[in-house]
Short mmCIF file of C-alpha atoms and ligand atoms in Angstrom, two decimals:
data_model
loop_
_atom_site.label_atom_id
_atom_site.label_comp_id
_atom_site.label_asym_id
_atom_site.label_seq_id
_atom_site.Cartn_x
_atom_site.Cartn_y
_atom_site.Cartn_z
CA UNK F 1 94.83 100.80 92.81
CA UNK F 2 93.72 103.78 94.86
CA UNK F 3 95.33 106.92 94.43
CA UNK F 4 95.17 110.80 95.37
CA UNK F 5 93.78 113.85 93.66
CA UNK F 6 95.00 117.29 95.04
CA UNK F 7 94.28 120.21 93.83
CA UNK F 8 96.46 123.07 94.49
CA UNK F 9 97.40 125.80 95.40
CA UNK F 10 95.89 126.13 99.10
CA UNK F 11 97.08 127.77 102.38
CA UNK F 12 97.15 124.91 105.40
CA UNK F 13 94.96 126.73 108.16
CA UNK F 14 93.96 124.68 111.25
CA UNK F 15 94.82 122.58 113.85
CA UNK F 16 96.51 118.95 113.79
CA UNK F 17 96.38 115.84 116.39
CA UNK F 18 99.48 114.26 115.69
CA UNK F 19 99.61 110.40 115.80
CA UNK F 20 101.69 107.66 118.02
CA UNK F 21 104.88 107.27 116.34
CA UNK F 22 105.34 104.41 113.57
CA UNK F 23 108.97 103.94 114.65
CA UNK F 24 108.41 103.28 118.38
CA UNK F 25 105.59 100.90 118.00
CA UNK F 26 107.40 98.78 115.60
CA UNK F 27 110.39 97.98 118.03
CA UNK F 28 108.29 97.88 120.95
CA UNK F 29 105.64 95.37 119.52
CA UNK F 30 108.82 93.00 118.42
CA UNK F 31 110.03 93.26 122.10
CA UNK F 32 106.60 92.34 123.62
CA UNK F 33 107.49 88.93 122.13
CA UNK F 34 110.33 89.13 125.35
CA UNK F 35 107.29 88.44 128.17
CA UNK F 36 104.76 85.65 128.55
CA UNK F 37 102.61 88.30 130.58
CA UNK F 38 99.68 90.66 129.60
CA UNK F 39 100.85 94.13 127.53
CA UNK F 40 98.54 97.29 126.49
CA UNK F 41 99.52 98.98 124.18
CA UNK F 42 97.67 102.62 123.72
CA UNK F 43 98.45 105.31 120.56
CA UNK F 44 99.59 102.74 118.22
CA UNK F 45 98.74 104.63 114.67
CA UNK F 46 96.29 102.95 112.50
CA UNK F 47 98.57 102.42 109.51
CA UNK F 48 99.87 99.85 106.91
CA UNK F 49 103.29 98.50 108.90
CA UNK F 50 101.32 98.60 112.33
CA UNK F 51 98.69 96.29 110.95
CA UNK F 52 101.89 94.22 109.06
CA UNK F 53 103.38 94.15 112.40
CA UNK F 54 100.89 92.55 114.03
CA UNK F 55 100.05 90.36 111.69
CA UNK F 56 103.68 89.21 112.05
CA UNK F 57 103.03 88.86 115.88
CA UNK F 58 100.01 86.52 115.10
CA UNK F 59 101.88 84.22 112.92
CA UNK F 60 104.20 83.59 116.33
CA UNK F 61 101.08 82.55 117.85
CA UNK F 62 101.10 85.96 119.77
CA UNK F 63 97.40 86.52 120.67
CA UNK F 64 96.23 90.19 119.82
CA UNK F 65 93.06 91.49 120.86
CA UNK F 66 92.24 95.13 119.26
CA UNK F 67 89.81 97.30 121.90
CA UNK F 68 88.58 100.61 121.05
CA UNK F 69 88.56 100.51 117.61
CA UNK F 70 92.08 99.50 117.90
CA UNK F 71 93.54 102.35 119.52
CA UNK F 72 94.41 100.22 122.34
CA UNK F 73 95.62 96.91 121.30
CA UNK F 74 96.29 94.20 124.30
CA UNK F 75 98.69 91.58 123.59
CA UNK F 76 99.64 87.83 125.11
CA UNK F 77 102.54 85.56 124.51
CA UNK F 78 101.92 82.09 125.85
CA UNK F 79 104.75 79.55 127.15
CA UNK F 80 105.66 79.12 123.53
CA UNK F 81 105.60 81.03 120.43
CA UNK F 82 106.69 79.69 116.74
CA UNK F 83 109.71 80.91 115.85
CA UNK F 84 109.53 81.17 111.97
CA UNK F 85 108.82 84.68 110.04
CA UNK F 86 107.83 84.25 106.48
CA UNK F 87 109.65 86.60 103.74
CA UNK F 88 106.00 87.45 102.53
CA UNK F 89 105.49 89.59 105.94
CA UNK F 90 109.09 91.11 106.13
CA UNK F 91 109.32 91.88 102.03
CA UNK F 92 107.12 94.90 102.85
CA UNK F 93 108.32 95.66 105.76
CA UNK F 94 111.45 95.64 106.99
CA UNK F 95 111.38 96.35 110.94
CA UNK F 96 110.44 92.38 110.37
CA UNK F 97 113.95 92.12 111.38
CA UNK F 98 112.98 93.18 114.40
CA UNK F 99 111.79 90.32 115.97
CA UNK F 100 115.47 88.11 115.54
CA UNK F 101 116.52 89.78 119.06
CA UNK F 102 113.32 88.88 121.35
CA UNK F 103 112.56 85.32 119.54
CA UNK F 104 116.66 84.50 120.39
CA UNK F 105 116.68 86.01 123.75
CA UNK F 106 113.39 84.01 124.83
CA UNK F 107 113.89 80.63 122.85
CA UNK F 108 117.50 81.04 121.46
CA UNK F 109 116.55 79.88 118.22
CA UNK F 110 114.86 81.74 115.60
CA UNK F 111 114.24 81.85 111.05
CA UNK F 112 113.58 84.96 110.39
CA UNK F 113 113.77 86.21 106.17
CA UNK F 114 116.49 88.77 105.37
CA UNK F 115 114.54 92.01 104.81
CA UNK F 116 115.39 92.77 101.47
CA UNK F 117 116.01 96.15 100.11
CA UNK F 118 113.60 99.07 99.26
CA UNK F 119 113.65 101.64 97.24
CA UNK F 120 115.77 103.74 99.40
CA UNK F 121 118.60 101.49 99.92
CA UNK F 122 119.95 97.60 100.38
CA UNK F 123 119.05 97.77 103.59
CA UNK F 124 121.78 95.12 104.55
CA UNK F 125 121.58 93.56 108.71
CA UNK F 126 125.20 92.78 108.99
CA UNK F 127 125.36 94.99 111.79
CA UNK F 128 122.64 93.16 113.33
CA UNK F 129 124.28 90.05 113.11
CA UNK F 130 127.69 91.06 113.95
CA UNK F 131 126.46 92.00 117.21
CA UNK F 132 124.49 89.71 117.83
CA UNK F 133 127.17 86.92 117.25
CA UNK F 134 128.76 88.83 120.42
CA UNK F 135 126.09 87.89 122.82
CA UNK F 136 126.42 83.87 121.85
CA UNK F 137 124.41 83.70 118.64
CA UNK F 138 125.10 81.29 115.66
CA UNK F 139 123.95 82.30 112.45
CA UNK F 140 123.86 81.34 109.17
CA UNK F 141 122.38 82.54 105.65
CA UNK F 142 120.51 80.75 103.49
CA UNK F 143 117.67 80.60 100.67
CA UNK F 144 117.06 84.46 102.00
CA UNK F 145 116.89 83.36 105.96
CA UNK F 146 118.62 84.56 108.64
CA UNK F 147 118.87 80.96 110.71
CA UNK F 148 120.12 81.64 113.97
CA UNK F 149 120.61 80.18 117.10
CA UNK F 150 122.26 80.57 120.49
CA UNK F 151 123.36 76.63 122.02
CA UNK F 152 124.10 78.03 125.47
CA UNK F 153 121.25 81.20 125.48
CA UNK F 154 122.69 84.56 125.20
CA UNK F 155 125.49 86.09 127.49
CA UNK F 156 125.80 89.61 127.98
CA UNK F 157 128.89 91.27 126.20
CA UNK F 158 130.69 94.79 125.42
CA UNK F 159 129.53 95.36 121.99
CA UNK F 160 130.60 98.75 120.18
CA UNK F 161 128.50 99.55 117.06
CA UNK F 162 130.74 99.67 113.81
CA UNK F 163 127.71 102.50 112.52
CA UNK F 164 125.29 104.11 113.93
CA UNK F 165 122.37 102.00 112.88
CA UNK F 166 118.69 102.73 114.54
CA UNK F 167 117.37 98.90 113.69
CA UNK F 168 120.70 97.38 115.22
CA UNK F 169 120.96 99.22 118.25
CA UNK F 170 117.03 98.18 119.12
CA UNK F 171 117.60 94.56 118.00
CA UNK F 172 120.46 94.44 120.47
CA UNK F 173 119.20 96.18 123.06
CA UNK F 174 116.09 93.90 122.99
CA UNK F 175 118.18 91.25 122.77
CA UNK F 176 120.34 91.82 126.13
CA UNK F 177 117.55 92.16 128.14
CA UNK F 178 117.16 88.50 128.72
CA UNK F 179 121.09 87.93 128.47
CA UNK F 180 122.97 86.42 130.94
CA UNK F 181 124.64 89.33 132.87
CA UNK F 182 125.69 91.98 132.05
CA UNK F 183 125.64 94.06 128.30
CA UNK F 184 127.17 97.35 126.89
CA UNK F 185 126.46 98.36 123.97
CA UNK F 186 128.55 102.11 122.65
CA UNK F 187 128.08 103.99 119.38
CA UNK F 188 124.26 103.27 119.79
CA UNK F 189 121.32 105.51 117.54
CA UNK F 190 119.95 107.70 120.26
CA UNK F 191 116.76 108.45 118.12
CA UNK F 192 113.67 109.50 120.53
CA UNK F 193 111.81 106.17 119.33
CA UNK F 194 114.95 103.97 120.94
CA UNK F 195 114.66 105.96 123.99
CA UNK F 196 110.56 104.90 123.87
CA UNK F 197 111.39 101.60 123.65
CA UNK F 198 113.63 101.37 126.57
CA UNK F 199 110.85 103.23 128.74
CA UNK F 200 108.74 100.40 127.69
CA UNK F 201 111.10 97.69 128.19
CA UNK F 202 112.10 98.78 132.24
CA UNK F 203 108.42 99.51 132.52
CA UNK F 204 107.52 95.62 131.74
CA UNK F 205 110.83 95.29 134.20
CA UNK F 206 113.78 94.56 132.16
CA UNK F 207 117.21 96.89 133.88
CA UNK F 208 118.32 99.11 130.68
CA UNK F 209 120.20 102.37 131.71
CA UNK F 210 122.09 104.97 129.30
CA UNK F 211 125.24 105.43 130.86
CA UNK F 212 127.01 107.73 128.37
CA UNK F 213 125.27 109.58 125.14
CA UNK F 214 125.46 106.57 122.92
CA UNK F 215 126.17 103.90 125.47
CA UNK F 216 123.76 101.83 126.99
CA UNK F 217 124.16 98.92 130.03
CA UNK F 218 121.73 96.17 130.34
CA UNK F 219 121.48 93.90 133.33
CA UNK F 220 119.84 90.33 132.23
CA UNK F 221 116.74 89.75 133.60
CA UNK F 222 114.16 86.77 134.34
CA UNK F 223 111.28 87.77 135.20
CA UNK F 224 108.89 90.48 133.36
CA UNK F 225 105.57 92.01 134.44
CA UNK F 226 102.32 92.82 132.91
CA UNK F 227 103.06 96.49 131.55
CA UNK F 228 100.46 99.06 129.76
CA UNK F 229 102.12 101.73 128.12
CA UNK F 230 100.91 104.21 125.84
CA UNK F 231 103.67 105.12 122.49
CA UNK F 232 104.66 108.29 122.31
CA UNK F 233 104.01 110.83 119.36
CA UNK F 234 105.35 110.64 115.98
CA UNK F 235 107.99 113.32 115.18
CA UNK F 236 107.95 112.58 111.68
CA UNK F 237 104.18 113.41 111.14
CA UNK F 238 104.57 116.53 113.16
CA UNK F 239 107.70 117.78 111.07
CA UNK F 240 106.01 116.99 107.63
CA UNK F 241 103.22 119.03 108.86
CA UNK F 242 105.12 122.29 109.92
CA UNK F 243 106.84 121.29 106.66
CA UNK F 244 103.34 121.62 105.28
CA UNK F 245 102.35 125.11 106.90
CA UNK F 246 105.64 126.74 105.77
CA UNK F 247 105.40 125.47 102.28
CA UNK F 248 101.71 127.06 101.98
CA UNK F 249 102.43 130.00 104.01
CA UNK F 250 99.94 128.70 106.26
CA UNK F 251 99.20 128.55 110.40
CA UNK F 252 98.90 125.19 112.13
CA UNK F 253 98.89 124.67 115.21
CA UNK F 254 100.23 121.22 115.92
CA UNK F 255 98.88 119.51 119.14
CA UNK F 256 100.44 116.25 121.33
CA UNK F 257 103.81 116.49 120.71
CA UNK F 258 107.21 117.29 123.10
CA UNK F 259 109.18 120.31 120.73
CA UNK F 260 111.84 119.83 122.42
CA UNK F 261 112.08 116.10 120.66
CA UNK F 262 112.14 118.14 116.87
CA UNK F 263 114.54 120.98 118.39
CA UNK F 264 116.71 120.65 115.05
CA UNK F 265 113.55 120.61 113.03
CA UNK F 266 111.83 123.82 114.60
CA UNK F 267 115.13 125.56 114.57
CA UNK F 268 115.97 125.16 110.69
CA UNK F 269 112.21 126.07 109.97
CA UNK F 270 112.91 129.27 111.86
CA UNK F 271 116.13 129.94 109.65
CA UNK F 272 114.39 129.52 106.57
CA UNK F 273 112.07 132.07 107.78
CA UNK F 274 108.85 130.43 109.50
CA UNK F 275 107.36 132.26 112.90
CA UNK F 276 107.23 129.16 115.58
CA UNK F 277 106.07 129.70 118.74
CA UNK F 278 106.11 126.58 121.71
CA UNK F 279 103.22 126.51 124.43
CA UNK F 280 103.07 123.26 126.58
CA UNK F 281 102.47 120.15 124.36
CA UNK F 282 101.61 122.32 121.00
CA UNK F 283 103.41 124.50 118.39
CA UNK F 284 102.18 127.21 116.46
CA UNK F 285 103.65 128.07 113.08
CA UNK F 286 103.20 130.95 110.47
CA UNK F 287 104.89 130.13 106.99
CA UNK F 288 106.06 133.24 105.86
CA UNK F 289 106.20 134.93 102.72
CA UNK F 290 110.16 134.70 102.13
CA UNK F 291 111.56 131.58 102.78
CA UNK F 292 115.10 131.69 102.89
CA UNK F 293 117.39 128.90 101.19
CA UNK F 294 119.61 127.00 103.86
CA UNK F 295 121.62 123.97 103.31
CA UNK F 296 121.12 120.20 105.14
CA UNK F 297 122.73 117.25 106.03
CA UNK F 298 120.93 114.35 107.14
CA UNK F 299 122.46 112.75 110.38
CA UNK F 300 121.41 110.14 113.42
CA UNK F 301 119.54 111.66 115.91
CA UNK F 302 119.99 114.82 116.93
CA UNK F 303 120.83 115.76 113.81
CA UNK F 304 118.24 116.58 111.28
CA UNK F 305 116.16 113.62 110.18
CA UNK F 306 116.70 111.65 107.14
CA UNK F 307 112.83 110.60 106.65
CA UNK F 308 112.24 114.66 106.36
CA UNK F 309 114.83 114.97 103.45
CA UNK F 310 112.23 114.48 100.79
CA UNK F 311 109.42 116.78 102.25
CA UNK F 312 112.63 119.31 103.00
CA UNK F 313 113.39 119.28 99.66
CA UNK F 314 109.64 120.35 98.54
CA UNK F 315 110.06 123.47 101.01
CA UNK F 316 113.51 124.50 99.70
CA UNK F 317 112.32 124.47 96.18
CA UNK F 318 109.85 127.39 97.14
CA UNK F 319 113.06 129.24 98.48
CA UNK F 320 115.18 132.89 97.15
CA UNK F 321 117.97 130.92 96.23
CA UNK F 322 119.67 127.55 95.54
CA UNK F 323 119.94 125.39 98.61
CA UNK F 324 121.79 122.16 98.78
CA UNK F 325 120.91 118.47 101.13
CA UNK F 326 123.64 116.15 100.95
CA UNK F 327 121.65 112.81 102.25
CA UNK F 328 123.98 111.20 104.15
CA UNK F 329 122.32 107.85 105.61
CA UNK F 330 120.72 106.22 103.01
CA UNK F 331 122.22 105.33 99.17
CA UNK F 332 119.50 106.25 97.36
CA UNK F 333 117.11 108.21 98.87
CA UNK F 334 116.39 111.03 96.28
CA UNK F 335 113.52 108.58 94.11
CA UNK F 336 111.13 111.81 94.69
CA UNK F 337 113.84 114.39 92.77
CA UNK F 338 112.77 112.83 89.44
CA UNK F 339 108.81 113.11 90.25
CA UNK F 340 109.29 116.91 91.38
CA UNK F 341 111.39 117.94 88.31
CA UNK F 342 108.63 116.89 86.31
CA UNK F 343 106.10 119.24 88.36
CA UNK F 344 108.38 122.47 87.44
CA UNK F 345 111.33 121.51 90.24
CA UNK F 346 114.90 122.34 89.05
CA UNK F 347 116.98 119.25 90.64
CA UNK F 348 120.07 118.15 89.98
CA UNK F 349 121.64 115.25 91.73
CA UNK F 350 125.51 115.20 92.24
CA UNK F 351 126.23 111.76 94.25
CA UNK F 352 124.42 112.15 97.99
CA UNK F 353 124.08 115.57 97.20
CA UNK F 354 121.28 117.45 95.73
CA UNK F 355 121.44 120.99 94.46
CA UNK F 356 117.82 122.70 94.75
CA UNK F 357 117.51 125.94 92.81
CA UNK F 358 115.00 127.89 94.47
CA UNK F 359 111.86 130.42 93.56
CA UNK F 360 110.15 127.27 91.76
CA UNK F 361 106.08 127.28 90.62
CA UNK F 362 105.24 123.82 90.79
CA UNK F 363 102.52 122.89 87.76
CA UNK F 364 100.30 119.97 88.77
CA UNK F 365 100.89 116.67 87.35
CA UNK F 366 100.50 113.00 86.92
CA UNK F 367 102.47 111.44 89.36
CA UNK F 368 103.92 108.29 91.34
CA UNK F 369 104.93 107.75 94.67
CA UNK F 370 108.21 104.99 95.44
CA UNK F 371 108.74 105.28 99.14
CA UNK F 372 106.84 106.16 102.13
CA UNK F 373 108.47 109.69 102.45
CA UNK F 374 108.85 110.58 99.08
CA UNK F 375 105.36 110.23 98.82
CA UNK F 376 104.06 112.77 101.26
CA UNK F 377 106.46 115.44 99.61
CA UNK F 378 104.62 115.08 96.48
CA UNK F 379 101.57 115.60 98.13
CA UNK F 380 102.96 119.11 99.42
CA UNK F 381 104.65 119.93 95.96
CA UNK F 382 100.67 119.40 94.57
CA UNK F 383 99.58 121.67 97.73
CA UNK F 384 101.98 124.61 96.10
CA UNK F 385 101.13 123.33 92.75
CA UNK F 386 98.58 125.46 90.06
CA UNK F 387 95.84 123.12 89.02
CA UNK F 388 95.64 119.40 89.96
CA UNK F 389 97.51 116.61 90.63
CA UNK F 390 97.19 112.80 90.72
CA UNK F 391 99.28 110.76 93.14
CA UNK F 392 99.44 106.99 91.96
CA UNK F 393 100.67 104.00 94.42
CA UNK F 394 99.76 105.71 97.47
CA UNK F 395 99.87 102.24 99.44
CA UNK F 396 103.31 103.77 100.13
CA UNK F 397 102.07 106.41 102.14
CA UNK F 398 99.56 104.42 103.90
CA UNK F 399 102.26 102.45 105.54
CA UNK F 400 103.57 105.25 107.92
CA UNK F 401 100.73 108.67 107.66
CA UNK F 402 97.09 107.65 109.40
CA UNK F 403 94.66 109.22 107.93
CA UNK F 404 96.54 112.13 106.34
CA UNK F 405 93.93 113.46 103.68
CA UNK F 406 91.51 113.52 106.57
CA UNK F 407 93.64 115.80 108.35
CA UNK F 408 94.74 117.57 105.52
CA UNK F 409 91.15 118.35 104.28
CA UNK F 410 90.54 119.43 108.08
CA UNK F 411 93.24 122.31 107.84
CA UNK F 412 92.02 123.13 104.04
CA UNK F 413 93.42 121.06 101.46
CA UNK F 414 91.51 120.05 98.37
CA UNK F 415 92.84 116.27 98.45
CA UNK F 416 90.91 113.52 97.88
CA UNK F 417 91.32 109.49 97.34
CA UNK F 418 89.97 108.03 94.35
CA UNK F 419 89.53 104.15 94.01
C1 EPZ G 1 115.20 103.19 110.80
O1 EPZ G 1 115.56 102.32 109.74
C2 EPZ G 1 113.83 103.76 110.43
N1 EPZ G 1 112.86 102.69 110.34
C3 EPZ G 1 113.92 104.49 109.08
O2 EPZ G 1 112.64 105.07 108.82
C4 EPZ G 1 114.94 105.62 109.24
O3 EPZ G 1 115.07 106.28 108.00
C5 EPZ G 1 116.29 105.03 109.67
O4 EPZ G 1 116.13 104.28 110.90
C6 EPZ G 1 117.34 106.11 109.91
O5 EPZ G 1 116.89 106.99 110.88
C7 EPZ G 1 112.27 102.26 111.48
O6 EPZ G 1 112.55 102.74 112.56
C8 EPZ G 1 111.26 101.17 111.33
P1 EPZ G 1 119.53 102.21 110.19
P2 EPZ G 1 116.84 101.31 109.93
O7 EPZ G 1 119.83 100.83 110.63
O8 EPZ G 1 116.89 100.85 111.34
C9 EPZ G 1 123.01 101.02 107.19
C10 EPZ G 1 110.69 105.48 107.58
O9 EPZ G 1 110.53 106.19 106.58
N2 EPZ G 1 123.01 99.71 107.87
O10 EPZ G 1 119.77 103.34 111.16
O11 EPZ G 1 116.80 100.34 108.84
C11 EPZ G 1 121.72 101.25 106.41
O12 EPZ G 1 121.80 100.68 105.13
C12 EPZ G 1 111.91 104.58 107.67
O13 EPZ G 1 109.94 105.46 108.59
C13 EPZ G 1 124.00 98.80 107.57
O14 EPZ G 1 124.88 99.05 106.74
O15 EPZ G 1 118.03 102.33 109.68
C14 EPZ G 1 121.64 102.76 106.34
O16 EPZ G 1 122.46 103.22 105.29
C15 EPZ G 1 112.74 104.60 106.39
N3 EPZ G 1 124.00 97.58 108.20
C16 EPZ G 1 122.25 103.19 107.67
O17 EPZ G 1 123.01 102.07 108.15
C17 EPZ G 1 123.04 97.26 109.13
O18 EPZ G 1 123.10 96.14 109.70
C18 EPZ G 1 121.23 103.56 108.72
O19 EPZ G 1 120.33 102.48 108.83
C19 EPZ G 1 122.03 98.21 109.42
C20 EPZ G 1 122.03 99.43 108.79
#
């Protein structure tokens, strides 16, 4: 199993492309399954859950053709797709789920497998299905498959999300836009990838339109037209990079991204003490010697992101004094506290809350990655880190980073991958 040597400590100096966003082009390759006409797709990242997606696709009898060493990936749906997703594509990847909303809208009938949890959580869909049920579905749950169906098609309805939920609010939206008439949908996720995804969707002609903050009308449609479209940049990658420079005390200059998208991101990094400076489609940051200890909350969109808890955490170990994130979206999303503690961290966990004392020297170690973001924040604990580190079960990381010890090596990291 391949893993990752780093040795540490370095200062991140350089410049970064940042890739297309993992989280759009999941929920916009499930919706392409909505049209029977010809999609591009442009700036889909070259990583693990793309490829999974796809994959997915082609077992629907989707036909995929990758051009330009797959940076642009054009995509066909005939008259008919099959309307079965095996549990051995959705166990790994969960956005699976994903594809219940187009394969009803377009066929009203669909077997998809119940995600399954992860390491970060149970990852239940009842919130999904709820809604769902709303706009004329049937469903029922068995041997782990959702089996669902919709006898007289889908009719648009006023659905009000019970929680915010990010997969949900796509899965429905997706859904409507083949509905009967008309659909509301209130107490959406407003993340930047959902707004993506309806720029794609009225671009291939569906009739979405945000009529309040989290509220959302869609207007049925029947007809859908060839579309290229090009994903937009993933916010993620570009905070767990500034992350990176503040961490090291280094200057990166991030390029191909919108700041205004990681507003709450840039502005905590400038609490805790980093120099950020916006020009066009690029930020420059300066880690700086004092980092200042500040305390987080996760939250939906715009509130700061839950997938930067873990490399968060990393930063706020290196800071004067105790900090404290309470992580309040997922149930168990502190798997990395354990693997830090043993590099020298000083951790404890308290419930969703965990208290970070600060001014820590991370020491190198053997170590193992659960999760796709716990996983990068080792990685920058073994930047900081004296001597090396090994990072086992990186096939976590390659689900969501492209490329990242290319990029990392490029802005002066000693990392390398070891078979
Ligand atoms: C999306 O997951 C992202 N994945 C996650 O990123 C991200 O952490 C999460 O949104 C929150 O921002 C993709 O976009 C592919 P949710 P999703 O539905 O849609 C509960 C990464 O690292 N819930 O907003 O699954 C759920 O258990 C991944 O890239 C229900 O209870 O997140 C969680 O506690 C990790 N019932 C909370 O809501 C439901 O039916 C938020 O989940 C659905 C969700």
């Amino acid at each position: 199993m391949e893993k990752l040597e780093v040795f540490g400590a370095n200062t991140l100096k350089g410049q970064v492309r940042i890739s297309g966003s993992k989280n759009a082009s999941l929920p916009i390759l499930a919706a392409t399954l909505l049209s029977d006409k010809k999609i591009h797709l442009s700036n889909l990242p070259n990583v693990k859950d793309i490829a999974t997606m796809l994959l997915l696709l082609k077992s629907l009898d989707t036909k995929i053709e990758y051009i330009k060493n797959k940076k642009l990936v054009s995509i066909k749906n005939n008259k008919k797709n099959k309307k079965f997703v095996s549990y051995s594509l959705v166990k790994t990847m969960r956005a699976g789920i994903l594809v219940l909303g187009p394969l009803l809208a377009r066929y009203s009938k669909a077997k998809v497998s119940l995600p399954g949890g992860c390491a970060i959580g149970t990852r239940p869909i009842d919130i999904h299905l709820k809604a769902l049920s709303k706009l004329g579905v049937i469903y029922k749950i068995s041997k782990g498959y959702v089996h669902a169906n919709a006898p007289k098609g889908l009719v648009g309805a006023k659905i009000k999300f019970p929680k915010i939920s990010v997969g949900a609010t796509e899965n429905l939206i997706i859904a409507a836009c083949l509905a009967k008439g008309k659909t509301i949908l209130s107490n959406c996720a407003i993340e930047p990838e959902i707004k993506d995804l309806v720029n794609f969707l009225n671009k291939m002609g569906c009739k979405i339109k945000w009529i309040g903050k989290r509220t959302v009308k869609i207007l049925g449609v029947k007809k859908l037209n060839e579309v290229n479209y090009k994903i937009m940049f993933d916010r993620i990658e570009a905070g767990t990079y500034l992350i990176a420079a503040a961490i090291t005390k280094g200057k990166i200059k991030i390029l191909g991204i919108n700041p205004k998208i990681i507003k709450t991101e840039i502005d905590i990094l400038k609490k805790i003490g980093a120099k950020i400076k916006l020009k066009n489609n690029n930020v420059f940051i300066q880690g700086n010697k004092k980092i200042n200890s500040i305390n987080i909350n996760t939250a939906p969109y715009p509130g700061f992101p839950t997938d930067l808890q873990a490399q968060m955490m990393v930063l706020l170990c290196k800071a004067n004094k105790r900090s404290v994130i309470s992580e309040k979206i997922f149930e168990n999303r502190f798997m990395h506290v354990s693997e830090l503690n043993r590099m020298g961290a000083k951790i404890k966990i308290k419930g969703n809350r965990a208290i970070i004392e600060g001014n820590t020297k991370f020491e190198g170690a053997e170590l193992m990655a659960t999760d796709l973001r716990a996983s990068v924040s080792l990685i920058l604990a073994a930047l900081t880190s004296k001597n090396k580190s090994i990072i086992n079960r990186i096939y976590h990381l390659d689900r969501g980073y492209e490329k990242i010890e290319t990029k990392l090596k490029k802005i002066g990291a000693k990392i390398k991958r070891l078979a």
